[in-house]
C-alpha cells in the first residue's frame, strides 16, 4: 500500500507519539514537582489525571507499534547536524522518565513496610511501567529517525 511509504503516514504517527509524550510530560510534571517538594507526603492524583495519563500512554504505544510494524521511517531530509539534534532530543526525552522513576522508587522505598492494598500497588506499578516503557519507545523512535536523517542520500 502506497500510503504507508509516502512519508505522510510516518509523519502522522511521529506527530501522534510526540503529542502523547508531550501530554505525559505536561500532566506528570506537576505531580513530579509535588513529590519532590513535599517528600514524605502521600501524593494523590485525581482520577481524571490518571485517566489522561493512561490514555496518553496507550496512544503513545499505539502510534509506536503501528509505525514499527507497518510504516517505514522516511527521513524528510539528510543532515548530520540535525540528526545529532534529534538523537540529543531522544536522550533528553528519556531523562525525565528516569528521573520520575528514581523519585518514585526512592520516595517509596523507605515506606515499604506500610504497603497499600495489593491491587492498588499492582495498578500503580503497571501504570509507571507503561509510562516508562512508552517514553523508552519514543526515545527509540527518535533514535531511528536521527539515524535516518544522518545517513547520506543514496
Coordinates of C-alpha atoms in Angstrom, one line a residue:
X1 CA 0.0 0.0 0.0
X2 CA 1.4 3.3 -1.1
X3 CA 0.1 5.4 1.8
X4 CA 2.4 3.5 4.2
X5 CA 5.6 4.5 2.3
X6 CA 4.6 8.1 1.3
X7 CA 6.1 9.7 4.4
X8 CA 2.7 11.2 5.4
X9 CA 1.8 8.1 7.5
X10 CA 5.2 8.3 9.2
X11 CA 4.9 12.0 9.9
X12 CA 1.3 11.5 11.3
X13 CA 2.4 8.6 13.6
X14 CA 5.5 10.5 14.8
X15 CA 3.4 13.6 15.5
X16 CA 1.0 11.3 17.5
X17 CA 3.9 9.9 19.5
X18 CA 5.2 13.4 20.1
X19 CA 1.8 14.7 21.2
X20 CA 1.3 11.8 23.6
X21 CA 4.8 12.1 25.1
X22 CA 4.2 15.9 25.5
X23 CA 0.9 15.3 27.2
X24 CA 2.6 12.8 29.6
X25 CA 5.2 15.4 30.5
X26 CA 2.5 18.1 30.8
X27 CA 0.3 16.0 33.1
X28 CA 3.0 14.2 35.2
X29 CA 5.4 17.1 35.7
X30 CA 3.3 18.9 38.3
X31 CA 2.9 15.6 40.2
X32 CA 6.6 15.1 40.0
X33 CA 7.2 18.6 41.3
X34 CA 4.8 17.9 44.3
X35 CA 6.6 14.7 45.1
X36 CA 10.0 16.4 45.1
X37 CA 8.9 19.5 47.1
X38 CA 6.8 17.5 49.6
X39 CA 9.0 14.5 50.3
X40 CA 7.4 12.1 52.7
X41 CA 3.8 13.1 52.0
X42 CA 1.5 10.9 50.0
X43 CA 0.5 12.5 46.7
X44 CA -2.8 11.6 45.2
X45 CA -3.6 12.1 41.5
X46 CA -7.2 12.8 40.6
X47 CA -8.9 10.0 38.6
X48 CA -9.3 12.4 35.6
X49 CA -5.5 12.9 35.6
X50 CA -4.9 9.2 35.9
X51 CA -7.2 8.5 33.0
X52 CA -5.4 11.2 30.9
X53 CA -2.0 9.6 31.8
X54 CA -3.3 6.1 30.9
X55 CA -4.9 7.4 27.7
X56 CA -1.7 9.3 26.6
X57 CA 0.5 6.2 27.4
X58 CA -1.9 4.0 25.4
X59 CA -2.0 6.4 22.5
X60 CA 1.8 6.6 22.5
X61 CA 2.2 2.8 22.4
X62 CA -0.5 2.5 19.7
X63 CA 1.3 5.0 17.4
X64 CA 4.7 3.5 18.1
X65 CA 3.7 -0.1 17.5
X66 CA 1.7 0.7 14.3
X67 CA 4.7 2.6 13.0
X68 CA 7.2 -0.1 13.9
X69 CA 5.1 -2.9 12.4
X70 CA 3.7 -1.3 9.2
X71 CA 5.3 2.1 8.3
X72 CA 8.9 2.6 7.4
X73 CA 10.9 5.6 8.5
X74 CA 11.0 8.3 5.9
X75 CA 13.7 10.9 6.5
X76 CA 12.4 14.3 5.4
X77 CA 16.0 15.5 4.7
X78 CA 19.5 14.5 5.4
X79 CA 21.8 16.4 7.8
X80 CA 24.4 15.1 10.2
X81 CA 23.9 18.1 12.5
X82 CA 20.1 17.8 12.6
X83 CA 20.5 14.0 13.1
X84 CA 22.6 14.8 16.1
X85 CA 20.0 17.2 17.4
X86 CA 17.3 14.5 17.0
X87 CA 19.4 12.0 18.9
X88 CA 20.0 14.5 21.6
X89 CA 16.2 15.1 21.9
X90 CA 15.9 11.3 22.2
X91 CA 18.2 11.2 25.2
X92 CA 16.6 14.2 26.9
X93 CA 13.1 12.8 26.5
X94 CA 14.0 9.7 28.4
X95 CA 15.9 11.5 31.2
X96 CA 12.6 12.8 32.5
X97 CA 11.3 9.2 32.7
X98 CA 14.4 8.0 34.5
X99 CA 14.1 10.9 37.0
X100 CA 10.4 10.2 37.6
X101 CA 11.2 6.5 38.3
X102 CA 14.1 7.4 40.6
X103 CA 12.0 9.8 42.6
X104 CA 9.1 7.3 42.9
X105 CA 11.4 4.5 43.8
X106 CA 13.4 6.3 46.4
X107 CA 10.4 8.1 47.8
X108 CA 8.5 4.9 48.4
X109 CA 11.4 2.5 49.2
X110 CA 11.6 3.6 52.9
X111 CA 7.9 3.1 53.4
X112 CA 7.6 -0.5 52.1
X113 CA 6.6 -1.7 55.5
X114 CA 3.3 0.2 55.2
X115 CA 2.2 -1.1 51.8
X116 CA -1.2 0.0 50.2
X117 CA -3.5 -2.8 49.1
X118 CA -2.0 -5.2 46.6
X119 CA -4.5 -4.2 43.9
X120 CA -3.5 -0.5 44.2
X121 CA 0.2 -1.4 44.2
X122 CA -0.2 -3.6 41.1
X123 CA -2.2 -0.9 39.3
X124 CA 0.4 1.8 40.2
X125 CA 3.3 -0.4 39.1
X126 CA 1.7 -1.2 35.8
X127 CA 0.9 2.5 35.2
X128 CA 4.5 3.6 35.9
X129 CA 5.9 0.8 33.8
X130 CA 3.6 1.7 30.9
X131 CA 4.7 5.3 31.1
X132 CA 8.4 4.5 31.3
X133 CA 8.2 1.9 28.5
X134 CA 6.2 4.4 26.4
X135 CA 8.9 7.1 26.9
X136 CA 11.6 4.5 26.1
X137 CA 9.8 3.5 22.9
X138 CA 9.5 7.2 21.9
X139 CA 13.2 7.8 22.5
X140 CA 14.0 4.7 20.3
X141 CA 11.8 6.2 17.6
X142 CA 13.7 9.5 17.8
X143 CA 17.0 7.5 17.6
X144 CA 15.8 5.7 14.5
X145 CA 14.8 9.0 12.9
X146 CA 18.2 10.5 13.8
X147 CA 20.0 7.6 12.1
X148 CA 17.8 8.0 9.0
X149 CA 18.4 11.8 8.9
X150 CA 22.2 11.3 9.3
X151 CA 22.5 8.7 6.5
X152 CA 23.6 10.3 3.2
X153 CA 21.3 10.3 0.3
X154 CA 21.6 7.2 -2.0

